[in-house]
PDB file of C-alpha atoms in Angstrom:
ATOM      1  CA  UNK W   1       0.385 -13.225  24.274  1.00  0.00           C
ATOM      2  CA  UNK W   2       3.289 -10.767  23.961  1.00  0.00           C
ATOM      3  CA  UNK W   3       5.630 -10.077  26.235  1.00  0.00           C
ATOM      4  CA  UNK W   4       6.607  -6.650  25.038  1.00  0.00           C
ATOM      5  CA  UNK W   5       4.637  -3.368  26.536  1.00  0.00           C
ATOM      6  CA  UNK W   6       3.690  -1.607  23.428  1.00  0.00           C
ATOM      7  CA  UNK W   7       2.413   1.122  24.965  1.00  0.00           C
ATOM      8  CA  UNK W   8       5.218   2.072  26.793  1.00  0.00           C
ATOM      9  CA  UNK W   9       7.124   2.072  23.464  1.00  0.00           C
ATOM     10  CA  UNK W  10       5.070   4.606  22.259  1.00  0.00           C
ATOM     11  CA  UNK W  11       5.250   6.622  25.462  1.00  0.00           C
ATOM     12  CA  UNK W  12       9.035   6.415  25.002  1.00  0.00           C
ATOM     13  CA  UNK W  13       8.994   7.387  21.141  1.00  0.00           C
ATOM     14  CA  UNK W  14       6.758  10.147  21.917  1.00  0.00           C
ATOM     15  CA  UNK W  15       8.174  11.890  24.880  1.00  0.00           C
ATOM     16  CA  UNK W  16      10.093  14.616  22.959  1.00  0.00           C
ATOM     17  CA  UNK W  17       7.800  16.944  21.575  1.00  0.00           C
ATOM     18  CA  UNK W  18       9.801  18.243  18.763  1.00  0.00           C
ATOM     19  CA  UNK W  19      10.349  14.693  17.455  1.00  0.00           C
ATOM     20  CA  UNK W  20       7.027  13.912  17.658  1.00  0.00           C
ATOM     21  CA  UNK W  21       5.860  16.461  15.226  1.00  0.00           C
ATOM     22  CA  UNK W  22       8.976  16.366  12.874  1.00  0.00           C
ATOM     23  CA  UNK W  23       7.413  12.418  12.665  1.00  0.00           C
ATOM     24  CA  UNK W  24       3.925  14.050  12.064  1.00  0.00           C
ATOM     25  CA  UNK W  25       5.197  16.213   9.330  1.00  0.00           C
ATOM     26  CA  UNK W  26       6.941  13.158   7.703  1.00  0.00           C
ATOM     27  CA  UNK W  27       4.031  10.534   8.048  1.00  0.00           C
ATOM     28  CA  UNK W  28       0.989  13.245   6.771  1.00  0.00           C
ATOM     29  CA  UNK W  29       2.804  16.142   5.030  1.00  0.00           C
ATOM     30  CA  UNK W  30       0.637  19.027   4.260  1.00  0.00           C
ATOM     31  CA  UNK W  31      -2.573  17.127   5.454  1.00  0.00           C
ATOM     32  CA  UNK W  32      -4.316  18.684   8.654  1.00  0.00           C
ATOM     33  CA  UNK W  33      -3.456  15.415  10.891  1.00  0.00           C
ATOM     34  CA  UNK W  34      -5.779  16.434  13.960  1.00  0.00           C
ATOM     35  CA  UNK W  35      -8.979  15.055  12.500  1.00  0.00           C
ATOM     36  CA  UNK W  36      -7.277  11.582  10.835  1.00  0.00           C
ATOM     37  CA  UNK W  37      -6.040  10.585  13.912  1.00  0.00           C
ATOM     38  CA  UNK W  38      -9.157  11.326  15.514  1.00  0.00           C
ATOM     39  CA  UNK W  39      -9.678   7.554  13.747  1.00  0.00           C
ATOM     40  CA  UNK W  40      -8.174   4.528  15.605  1.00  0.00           C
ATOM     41  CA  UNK W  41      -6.905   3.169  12.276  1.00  0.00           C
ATOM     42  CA  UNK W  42      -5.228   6.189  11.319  1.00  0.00           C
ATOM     43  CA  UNK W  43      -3.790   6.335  15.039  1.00  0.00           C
ATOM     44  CA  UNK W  44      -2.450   2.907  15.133  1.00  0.00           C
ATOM     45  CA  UNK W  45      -0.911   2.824  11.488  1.00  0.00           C
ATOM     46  CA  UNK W  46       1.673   6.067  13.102  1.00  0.00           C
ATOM     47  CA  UNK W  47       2.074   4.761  16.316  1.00  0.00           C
ATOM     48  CA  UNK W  48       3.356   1.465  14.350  1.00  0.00           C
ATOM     49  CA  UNK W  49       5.829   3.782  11.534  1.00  0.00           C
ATOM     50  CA  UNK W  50       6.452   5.430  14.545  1.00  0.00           C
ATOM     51  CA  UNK W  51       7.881   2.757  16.323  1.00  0.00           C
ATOM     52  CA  UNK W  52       9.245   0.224  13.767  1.00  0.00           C
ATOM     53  CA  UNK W  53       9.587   2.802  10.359  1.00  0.00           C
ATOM     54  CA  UNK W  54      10.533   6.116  11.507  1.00  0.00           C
ATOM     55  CA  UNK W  55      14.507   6.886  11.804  1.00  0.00           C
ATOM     56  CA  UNK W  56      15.798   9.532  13.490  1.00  0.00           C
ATOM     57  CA  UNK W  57      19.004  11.224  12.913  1.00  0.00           C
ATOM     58  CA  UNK W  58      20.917   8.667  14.749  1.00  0.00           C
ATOM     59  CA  UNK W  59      19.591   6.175  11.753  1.00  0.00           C
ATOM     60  CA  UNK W  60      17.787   4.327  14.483  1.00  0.00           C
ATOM     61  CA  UNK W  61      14.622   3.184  15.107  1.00  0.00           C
ATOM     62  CA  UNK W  62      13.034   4.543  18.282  1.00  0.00           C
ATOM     63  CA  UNK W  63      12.089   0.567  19.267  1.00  0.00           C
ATOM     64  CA  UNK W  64      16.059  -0.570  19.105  1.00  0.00           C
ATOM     65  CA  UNK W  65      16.581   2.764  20.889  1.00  0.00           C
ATOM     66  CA  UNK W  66      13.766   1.340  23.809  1.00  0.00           C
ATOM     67  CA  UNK W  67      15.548  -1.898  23.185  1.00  0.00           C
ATOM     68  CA  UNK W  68      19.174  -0.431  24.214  1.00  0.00           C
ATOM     69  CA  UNK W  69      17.459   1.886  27.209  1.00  0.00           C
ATOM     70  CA  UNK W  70      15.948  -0.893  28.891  1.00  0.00           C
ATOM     71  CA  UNK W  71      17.252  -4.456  27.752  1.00  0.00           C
ATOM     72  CA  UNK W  72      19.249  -4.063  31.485  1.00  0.00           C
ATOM     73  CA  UNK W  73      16.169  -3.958  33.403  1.00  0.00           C
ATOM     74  CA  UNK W  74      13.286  -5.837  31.659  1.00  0.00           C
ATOM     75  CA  UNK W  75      13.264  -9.237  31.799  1.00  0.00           C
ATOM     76  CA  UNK W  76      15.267 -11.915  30.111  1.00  0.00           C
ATOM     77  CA  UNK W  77      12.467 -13.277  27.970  1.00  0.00           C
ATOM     78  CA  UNK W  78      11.134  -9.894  27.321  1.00  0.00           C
ATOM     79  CA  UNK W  79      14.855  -8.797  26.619  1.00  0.00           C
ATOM     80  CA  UNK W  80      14.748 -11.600  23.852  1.00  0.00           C
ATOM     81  CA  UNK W  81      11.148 -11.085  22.360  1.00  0.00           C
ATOM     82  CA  UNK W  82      12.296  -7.557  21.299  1.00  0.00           C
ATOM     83  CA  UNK W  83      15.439  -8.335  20.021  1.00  0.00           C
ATOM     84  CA  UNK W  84      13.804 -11.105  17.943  1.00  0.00           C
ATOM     85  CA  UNK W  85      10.936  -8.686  16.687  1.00  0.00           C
ATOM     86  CA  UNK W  86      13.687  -5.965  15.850  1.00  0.00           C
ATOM     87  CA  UNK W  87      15.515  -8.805  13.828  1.00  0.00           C
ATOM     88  CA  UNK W  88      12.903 -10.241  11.845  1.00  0.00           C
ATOM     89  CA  UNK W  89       9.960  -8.315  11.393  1.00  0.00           C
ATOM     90  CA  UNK W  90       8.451  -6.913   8.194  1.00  0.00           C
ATOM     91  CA  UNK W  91       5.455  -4.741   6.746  1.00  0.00           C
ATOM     92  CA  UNK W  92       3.955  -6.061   3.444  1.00  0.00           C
ATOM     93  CA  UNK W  93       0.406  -7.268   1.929  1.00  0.00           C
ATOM     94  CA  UNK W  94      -0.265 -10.849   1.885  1.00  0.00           C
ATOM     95  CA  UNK W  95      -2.221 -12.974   0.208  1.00  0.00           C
ATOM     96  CA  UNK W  96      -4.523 -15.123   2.030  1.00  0.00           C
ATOM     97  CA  UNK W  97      -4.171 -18.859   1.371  1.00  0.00           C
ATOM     98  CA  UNK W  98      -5.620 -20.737   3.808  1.00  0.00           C
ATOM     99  CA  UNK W  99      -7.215 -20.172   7.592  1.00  0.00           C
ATOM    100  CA  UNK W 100      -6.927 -22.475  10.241  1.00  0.00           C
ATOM    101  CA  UNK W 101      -9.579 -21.026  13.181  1.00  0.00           C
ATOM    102  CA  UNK W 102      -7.850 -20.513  16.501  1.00  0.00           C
ATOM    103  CA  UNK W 103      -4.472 -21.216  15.162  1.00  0.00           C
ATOM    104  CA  UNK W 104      -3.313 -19.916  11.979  1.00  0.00           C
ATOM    105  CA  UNK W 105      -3.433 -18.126   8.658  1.00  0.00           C
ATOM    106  CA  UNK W 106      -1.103 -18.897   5.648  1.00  0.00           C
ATOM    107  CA  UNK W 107      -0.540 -16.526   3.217  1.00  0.00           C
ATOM    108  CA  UNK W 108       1.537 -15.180   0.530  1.00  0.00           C
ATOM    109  CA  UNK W 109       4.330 -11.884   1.489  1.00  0.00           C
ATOM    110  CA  UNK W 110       4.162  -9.825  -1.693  1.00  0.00           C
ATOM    111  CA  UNK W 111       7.537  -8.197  -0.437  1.00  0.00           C
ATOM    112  CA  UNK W 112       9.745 -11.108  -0.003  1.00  0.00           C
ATOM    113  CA  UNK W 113       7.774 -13.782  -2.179  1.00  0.00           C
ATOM    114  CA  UNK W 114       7.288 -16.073   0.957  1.00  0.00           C
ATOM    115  CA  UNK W 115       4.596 -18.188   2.345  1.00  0.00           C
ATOM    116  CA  UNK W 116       4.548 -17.643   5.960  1.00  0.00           C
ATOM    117  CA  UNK W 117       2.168 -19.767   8.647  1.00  0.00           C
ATOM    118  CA  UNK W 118       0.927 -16.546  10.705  1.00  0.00           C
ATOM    119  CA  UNK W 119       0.562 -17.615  14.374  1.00  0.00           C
ATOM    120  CA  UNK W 120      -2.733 -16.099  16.394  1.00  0.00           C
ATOM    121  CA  UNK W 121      -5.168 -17.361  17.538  1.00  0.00           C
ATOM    122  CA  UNK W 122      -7.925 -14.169  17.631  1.00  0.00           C
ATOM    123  CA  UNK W 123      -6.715 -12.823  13.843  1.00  0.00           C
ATOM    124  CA  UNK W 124      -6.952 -16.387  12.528  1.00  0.00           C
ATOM    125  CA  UNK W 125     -10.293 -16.719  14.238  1.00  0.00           C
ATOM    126  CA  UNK W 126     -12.099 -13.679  13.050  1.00  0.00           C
ATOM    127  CA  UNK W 127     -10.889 -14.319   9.992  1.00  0.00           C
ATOM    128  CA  UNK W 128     -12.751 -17.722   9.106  1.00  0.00           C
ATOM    129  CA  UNK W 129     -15.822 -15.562  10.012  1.00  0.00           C
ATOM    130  CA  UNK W 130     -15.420 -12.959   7.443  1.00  0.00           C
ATOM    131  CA  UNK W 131     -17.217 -13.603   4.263  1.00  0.00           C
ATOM    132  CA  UNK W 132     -13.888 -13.674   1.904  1.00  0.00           C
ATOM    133  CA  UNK W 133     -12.219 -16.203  -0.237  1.00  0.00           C
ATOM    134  CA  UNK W 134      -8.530 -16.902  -0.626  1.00  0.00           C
ATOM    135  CA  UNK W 135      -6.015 -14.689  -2.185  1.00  0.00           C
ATOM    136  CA  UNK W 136      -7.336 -11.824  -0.925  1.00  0.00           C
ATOM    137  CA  UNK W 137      -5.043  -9.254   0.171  1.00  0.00           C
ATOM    138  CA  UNK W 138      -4.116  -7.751   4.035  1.00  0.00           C
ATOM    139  CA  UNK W 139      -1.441  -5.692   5.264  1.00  0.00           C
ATOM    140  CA  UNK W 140       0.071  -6.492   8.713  1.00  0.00           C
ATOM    141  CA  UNK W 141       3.256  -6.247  10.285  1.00  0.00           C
ATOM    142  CA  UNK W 142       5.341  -9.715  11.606  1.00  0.00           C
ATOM    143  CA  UNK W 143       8.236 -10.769  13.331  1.00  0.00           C
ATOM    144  CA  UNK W 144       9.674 -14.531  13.973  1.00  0.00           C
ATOM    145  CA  UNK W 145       9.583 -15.043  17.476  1.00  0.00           C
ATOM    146  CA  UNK W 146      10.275 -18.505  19.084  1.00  0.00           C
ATOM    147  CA  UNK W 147      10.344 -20.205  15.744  1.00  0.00           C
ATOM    148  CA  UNK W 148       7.377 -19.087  14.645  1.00  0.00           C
ATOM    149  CA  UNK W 149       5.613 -16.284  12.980  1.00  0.00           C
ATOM    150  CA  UNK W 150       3.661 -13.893  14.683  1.00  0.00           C
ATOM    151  CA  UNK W 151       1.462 -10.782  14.371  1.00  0.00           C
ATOM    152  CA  UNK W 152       3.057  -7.135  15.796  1.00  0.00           C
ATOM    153  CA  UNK W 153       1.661  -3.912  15.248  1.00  0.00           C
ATOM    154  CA  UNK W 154      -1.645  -1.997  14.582  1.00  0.00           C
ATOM    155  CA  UNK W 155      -4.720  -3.945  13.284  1.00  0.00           C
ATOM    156  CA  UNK W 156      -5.167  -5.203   9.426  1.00  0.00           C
ATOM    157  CA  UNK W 157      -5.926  -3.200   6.728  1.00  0.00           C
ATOM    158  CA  UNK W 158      -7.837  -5.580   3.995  1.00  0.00           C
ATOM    159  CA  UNK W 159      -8.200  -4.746   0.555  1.00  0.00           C
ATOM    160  CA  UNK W 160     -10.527  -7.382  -1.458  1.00  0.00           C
ATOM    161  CA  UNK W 161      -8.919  -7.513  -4.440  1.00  0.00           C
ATOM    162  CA  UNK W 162      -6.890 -10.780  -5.825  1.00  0.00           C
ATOM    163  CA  UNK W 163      -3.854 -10.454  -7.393  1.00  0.00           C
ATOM    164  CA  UNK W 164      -2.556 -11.987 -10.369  1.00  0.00           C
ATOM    165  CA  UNK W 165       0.998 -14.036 -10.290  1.00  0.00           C
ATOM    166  CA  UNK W 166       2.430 -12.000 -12.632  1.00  0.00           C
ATOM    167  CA  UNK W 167       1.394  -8.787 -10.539  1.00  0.00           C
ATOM    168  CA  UNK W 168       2.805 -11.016  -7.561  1.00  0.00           C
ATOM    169  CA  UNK W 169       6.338 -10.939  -8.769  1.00  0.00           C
ATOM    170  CA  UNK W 170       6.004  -7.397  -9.930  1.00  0.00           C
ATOM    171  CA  UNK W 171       5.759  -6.650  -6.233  1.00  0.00           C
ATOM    172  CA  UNK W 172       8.590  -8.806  -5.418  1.00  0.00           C
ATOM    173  CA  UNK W 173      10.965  -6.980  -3.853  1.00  0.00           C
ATOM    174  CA  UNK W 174       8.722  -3.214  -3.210  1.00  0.00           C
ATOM    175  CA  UNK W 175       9.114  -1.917   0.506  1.00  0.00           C
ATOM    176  CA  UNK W 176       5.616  -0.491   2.098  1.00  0.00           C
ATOM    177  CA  UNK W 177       5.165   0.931   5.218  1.00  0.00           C
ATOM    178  CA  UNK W 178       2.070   1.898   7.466  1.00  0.00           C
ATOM    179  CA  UNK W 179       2.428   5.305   6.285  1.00  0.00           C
ATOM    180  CA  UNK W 180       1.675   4.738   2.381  1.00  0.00           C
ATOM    181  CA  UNK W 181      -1.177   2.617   3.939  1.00  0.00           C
ATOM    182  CA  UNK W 182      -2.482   5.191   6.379  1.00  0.00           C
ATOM    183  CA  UNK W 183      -3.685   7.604   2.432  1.00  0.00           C
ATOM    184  CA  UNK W 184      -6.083   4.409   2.338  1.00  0.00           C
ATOM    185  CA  UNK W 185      -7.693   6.239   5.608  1.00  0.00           C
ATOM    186  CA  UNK W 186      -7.923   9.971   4.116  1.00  0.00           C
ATOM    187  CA  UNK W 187     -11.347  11.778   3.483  1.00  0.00           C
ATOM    188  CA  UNK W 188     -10.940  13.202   0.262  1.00  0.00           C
ATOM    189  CA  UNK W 189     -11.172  17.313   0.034  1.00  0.00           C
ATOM    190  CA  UNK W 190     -14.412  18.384  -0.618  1.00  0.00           C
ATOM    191  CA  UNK W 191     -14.298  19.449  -4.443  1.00  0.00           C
ATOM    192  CA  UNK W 192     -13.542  15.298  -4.594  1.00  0.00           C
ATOM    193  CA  UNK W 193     -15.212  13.920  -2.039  1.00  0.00           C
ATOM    194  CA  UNK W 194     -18.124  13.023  -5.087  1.00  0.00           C
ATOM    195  CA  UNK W 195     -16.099  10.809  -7.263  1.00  0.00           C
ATOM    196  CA  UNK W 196     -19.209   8.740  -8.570  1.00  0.00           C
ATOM    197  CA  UNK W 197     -21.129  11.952  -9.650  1.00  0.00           C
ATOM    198  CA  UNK W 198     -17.843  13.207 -11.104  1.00  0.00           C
ATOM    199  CA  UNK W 199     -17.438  10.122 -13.283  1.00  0.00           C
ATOM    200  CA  UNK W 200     -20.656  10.461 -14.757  1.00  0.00           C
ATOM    201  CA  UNK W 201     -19.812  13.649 -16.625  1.00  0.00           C
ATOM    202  CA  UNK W 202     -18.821  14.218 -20.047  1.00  0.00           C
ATOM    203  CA  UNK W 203     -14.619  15.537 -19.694  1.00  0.00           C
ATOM    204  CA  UNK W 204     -13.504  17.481 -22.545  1.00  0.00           C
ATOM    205  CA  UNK W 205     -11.780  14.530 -23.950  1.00  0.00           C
ATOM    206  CA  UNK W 206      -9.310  16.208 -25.712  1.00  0.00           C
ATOM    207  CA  UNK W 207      -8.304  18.718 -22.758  1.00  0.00           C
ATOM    208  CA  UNK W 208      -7.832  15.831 -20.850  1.00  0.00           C
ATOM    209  CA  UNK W 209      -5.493  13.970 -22.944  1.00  0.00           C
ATOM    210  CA  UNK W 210      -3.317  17.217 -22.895  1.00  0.00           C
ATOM    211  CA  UNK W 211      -3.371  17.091 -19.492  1.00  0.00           C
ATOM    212  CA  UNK W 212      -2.160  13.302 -19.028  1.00  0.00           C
ATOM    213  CA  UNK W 213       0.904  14.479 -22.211  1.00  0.00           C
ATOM    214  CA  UNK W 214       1.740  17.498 -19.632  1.00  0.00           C
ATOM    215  CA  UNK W 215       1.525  15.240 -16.244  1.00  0.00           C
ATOM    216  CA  UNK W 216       3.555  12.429 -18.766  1.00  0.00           C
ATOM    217  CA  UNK W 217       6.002  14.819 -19.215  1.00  0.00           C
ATOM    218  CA  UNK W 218       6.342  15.737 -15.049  1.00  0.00           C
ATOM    219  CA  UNK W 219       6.817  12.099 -14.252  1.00  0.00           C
ATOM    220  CA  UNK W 220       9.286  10.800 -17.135  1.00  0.00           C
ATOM    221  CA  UNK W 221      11.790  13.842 -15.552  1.00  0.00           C
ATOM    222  CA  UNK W 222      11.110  12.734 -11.946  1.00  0.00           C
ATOM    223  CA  UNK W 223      11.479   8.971 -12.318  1.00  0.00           C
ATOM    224  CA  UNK W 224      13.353   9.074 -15.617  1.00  0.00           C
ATOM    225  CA  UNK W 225      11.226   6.944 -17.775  1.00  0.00           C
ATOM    226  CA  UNK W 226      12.805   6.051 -21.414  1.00  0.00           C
ATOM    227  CA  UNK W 227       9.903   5.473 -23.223  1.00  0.00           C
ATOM    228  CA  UNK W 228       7.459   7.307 -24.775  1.00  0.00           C
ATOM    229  CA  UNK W 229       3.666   7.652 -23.693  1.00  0.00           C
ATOM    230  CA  UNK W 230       2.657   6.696 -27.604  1.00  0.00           C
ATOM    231  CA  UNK W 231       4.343   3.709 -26.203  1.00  0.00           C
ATOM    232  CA  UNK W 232       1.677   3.552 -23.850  1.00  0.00           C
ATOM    233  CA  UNK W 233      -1.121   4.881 -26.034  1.00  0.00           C
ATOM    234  CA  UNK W 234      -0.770   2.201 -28.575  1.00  0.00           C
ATOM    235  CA  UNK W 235      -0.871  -0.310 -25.910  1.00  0.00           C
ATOM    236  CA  UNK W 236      -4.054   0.806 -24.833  1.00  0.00           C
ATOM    237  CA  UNK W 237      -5.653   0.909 -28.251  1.00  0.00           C
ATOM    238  CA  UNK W 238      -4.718  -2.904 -29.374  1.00  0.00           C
ATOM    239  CA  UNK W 239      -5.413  -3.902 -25.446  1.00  0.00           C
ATOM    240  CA  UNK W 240      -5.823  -7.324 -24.424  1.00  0.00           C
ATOM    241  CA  UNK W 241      -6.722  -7.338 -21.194  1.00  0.00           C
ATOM    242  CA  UNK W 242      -9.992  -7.452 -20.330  1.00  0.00           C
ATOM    243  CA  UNK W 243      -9.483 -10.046 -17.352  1.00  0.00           C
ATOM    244  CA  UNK W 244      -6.084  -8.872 -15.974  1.00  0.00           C
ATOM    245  CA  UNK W 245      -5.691  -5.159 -15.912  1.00  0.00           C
ATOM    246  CA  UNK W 246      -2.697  -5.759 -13.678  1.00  0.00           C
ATOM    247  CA  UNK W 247      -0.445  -7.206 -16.576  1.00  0.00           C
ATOM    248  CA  UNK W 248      -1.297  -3.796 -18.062  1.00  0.00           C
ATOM    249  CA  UNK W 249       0.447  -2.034 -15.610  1.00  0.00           C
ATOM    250  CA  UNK W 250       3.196  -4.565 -15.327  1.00  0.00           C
ATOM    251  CA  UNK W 251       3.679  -3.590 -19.537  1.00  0.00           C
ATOM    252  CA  UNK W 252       3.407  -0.143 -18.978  1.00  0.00           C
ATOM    253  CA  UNK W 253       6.618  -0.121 -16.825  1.00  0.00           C
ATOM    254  CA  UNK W 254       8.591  -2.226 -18.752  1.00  0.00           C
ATOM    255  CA  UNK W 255       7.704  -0.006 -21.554  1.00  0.00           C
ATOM    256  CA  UNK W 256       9.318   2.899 -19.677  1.00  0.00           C
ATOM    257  CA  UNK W 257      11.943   1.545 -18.675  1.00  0.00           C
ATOM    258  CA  UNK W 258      11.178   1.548 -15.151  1.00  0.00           C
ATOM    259  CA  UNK W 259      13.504  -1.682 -14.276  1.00  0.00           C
ATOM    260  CA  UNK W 260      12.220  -4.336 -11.234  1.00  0.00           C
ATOM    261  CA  UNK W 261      14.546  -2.843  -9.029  1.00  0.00           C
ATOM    262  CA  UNK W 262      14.038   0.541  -9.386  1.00  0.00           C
ATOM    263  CA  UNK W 263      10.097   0.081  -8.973  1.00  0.00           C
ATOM    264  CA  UNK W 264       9.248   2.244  -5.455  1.00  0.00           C
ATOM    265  CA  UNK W 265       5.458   2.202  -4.104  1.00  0.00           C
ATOM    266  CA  UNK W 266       5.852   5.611  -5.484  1.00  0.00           C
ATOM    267  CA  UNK W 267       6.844   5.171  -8.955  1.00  0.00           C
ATOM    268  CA  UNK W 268       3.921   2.277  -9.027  1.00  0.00           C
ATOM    269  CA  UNK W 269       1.306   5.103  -7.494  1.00  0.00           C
ATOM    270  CA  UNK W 270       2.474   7.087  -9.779  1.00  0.00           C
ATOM    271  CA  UNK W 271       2.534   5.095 -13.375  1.00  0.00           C
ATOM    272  CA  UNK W 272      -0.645   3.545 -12.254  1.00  0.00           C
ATOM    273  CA  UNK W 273      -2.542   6.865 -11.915  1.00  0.00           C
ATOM    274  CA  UNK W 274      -1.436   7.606 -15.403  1.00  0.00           C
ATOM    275  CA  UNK W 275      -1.596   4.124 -17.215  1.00  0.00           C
ATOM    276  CA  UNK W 276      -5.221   4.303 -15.513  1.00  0.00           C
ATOM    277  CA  UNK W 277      -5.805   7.631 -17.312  1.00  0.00           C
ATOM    278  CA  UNK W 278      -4.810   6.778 -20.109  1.00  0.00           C
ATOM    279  CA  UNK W 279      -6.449   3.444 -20.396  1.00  0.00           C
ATOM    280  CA  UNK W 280      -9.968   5.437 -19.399  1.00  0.00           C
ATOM    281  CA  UNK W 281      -9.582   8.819 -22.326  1.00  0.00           C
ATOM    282  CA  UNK W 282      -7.427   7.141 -25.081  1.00  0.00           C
ATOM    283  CA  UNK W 283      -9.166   5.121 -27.918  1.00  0.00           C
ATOM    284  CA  UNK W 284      -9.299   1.018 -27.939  1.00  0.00           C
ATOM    285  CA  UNK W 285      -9.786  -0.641 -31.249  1.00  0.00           C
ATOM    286  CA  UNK W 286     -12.387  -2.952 -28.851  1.00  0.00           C
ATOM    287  CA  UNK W 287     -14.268  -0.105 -28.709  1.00  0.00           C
ATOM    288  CA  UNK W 288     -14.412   1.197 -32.033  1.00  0.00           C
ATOM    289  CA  UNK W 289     -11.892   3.974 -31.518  1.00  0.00           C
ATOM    290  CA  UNK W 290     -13.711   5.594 -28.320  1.00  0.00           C
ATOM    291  CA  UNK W 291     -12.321   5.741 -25.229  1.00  0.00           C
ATOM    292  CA  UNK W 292     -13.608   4.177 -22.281  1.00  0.00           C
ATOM    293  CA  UNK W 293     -14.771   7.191 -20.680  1.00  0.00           C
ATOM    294  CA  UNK W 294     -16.581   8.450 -24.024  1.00  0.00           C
ATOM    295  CA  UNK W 295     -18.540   4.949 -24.361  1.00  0.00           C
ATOM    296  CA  UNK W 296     -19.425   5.335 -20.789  1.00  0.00           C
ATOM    297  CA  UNK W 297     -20.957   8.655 -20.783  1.00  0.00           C
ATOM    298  CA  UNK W 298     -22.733   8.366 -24.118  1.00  0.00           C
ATOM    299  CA  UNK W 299     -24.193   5.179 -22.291  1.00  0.00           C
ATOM    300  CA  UNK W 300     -25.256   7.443 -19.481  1.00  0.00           C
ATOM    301  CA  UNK W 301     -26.806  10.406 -21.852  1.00  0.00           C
ATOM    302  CA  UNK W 302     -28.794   7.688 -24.101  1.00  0.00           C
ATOM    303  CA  UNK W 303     -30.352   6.083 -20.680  1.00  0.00           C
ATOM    304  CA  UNK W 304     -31.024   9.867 -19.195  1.00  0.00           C
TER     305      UNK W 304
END
């Protein structure tokens, strides 16, 4: 059990109105925020940014700020929890390895390319009840306290997917914070909020591609890619990966020239939006010369 009153951390961070909603503004943008955190998840991912993430103009985060406030009057061990949390915690996905029930999880930080042993006893618990198999993917927040790891923050966010090694060491390295996790959360507007019926019609094919060349263009002058999207393009039509579309992404980058260390959740939002694009309208070889998208619908029409 922790020592630490995490409520009263958020009443602290969130007792200056102003703040607060300059930290609104930065965690949603342009998004009405009223009815996302109307949803407990939504709520807890920005009380955690809030508290760990969020830096105000002093550069400081508003839980060393508690820390300084009150480390004279709370006591020693509670004093010392804190100071160990704002040491050594950190916000990434891991990889599930193994689950021990009542005790532990081990699994794999994507961030720092570390196997940690994940002390608690109700996470590790309800965890051997859920119907998943290793290498599956969470992100949670943790900090070393008294030798050991533990688990800080708002609750899990899974995503079932299993990630290749190579994609592994991609993400070596890439910071993410409850706030890129939160868009996981967001009801889409209403023109998209039927993605399934969407992807069953026919695109103008053609149209589309100009519109990929245009948002191509957008992106290689905000990130400053060097190569070409026929770079891309002629990846996609001799592809080769029908089992790991991860390494396709990983390809696409280097193909850029987007360097390892210069790879930001953003820049991987962004170039895997538009590698997906163009995997979907451009033409494989595997598929006689059509795109994915064109097989797909034709598929559709013949069964209609």
């Amino acid at each position: 059990m922790h020592k630490m009153n995490i409520s009263h951390i958020i009443e602290f961070a969130t007792r200056n109105p102003k703040i607060l909603q300059s930290a609104l503004k930065r965690f949603f943008g342009n998004i009405d925020y009223f009815p996302l955190m109307e949803n407990p998840q939504v709520e807890g991912l920005f009380n955690e940014w809030l508290m760990f993430d969020y830096k105000q103009k002093s550069g400081r985060t508003f839980l060393y700020d508690y820390y300084q406030t009150f480390k004279s009057v709370l006591d020693r061990e509670i004093v010392q929890e804190i100071k160990s949390v704002i040491d050594t915690n950190t916000y990434q996905p891991f990889c599930i390895e193994s689950c021990v029930a009542g005790d532990h999880t081990r699994a794999y930080g994507m961030k720092s390319g570390k196997t940690y042993d994940i002390y608690d006893k109700a996470f590790s618990t309800e965890l051997s009840k859920l119907p998943m198999s290793n290498n599956e993917t969470f992100f949670r927040r943790i900090a070393k306290v008294n030798d050991r790891w533990e688990i800080f923050g708002s609750n899990p966010v899974f995503i079932p997917v299993a990630f290749t090694d190579r994609y592994k060491k991609m993400m070596r390295g890439v910071a993410v914070s409850p706030k890129e996790v939160a868009v996981l959360y967001y009801k889409p507007s209403g023109d998209e909020k039927d993605d399934f019926t969407k992807a069953r019609k026919r695109v103008d094919v053609v149209k589309k591609r100009r519109e990929i060349e245009d948002r191509f263009e957008l992106l290689r002058k905000r990130h400053h890619f060097t190569g070409d999207i026929s770079l891309i393009v002629n990846l996609v039509l001799n592809e080769g990966y029908s089992h790991n579309f991860a390494d396709f992404i990983t390809d696409s980058l280097k193909l850029l020239g987007i360097s390892k260390k210069h790879q930001s959740i953003k820049i991987l939002n962004d170039v895997g939006e538009l590698a997906t694009d163009i995997w979907n309208f451009y033409p494989h070889k595997a598929l006689k010369g059509r795109s994915p998208h064109e097989l797909y619908t034709s598929q559709t029409r013949d069964a209609t």
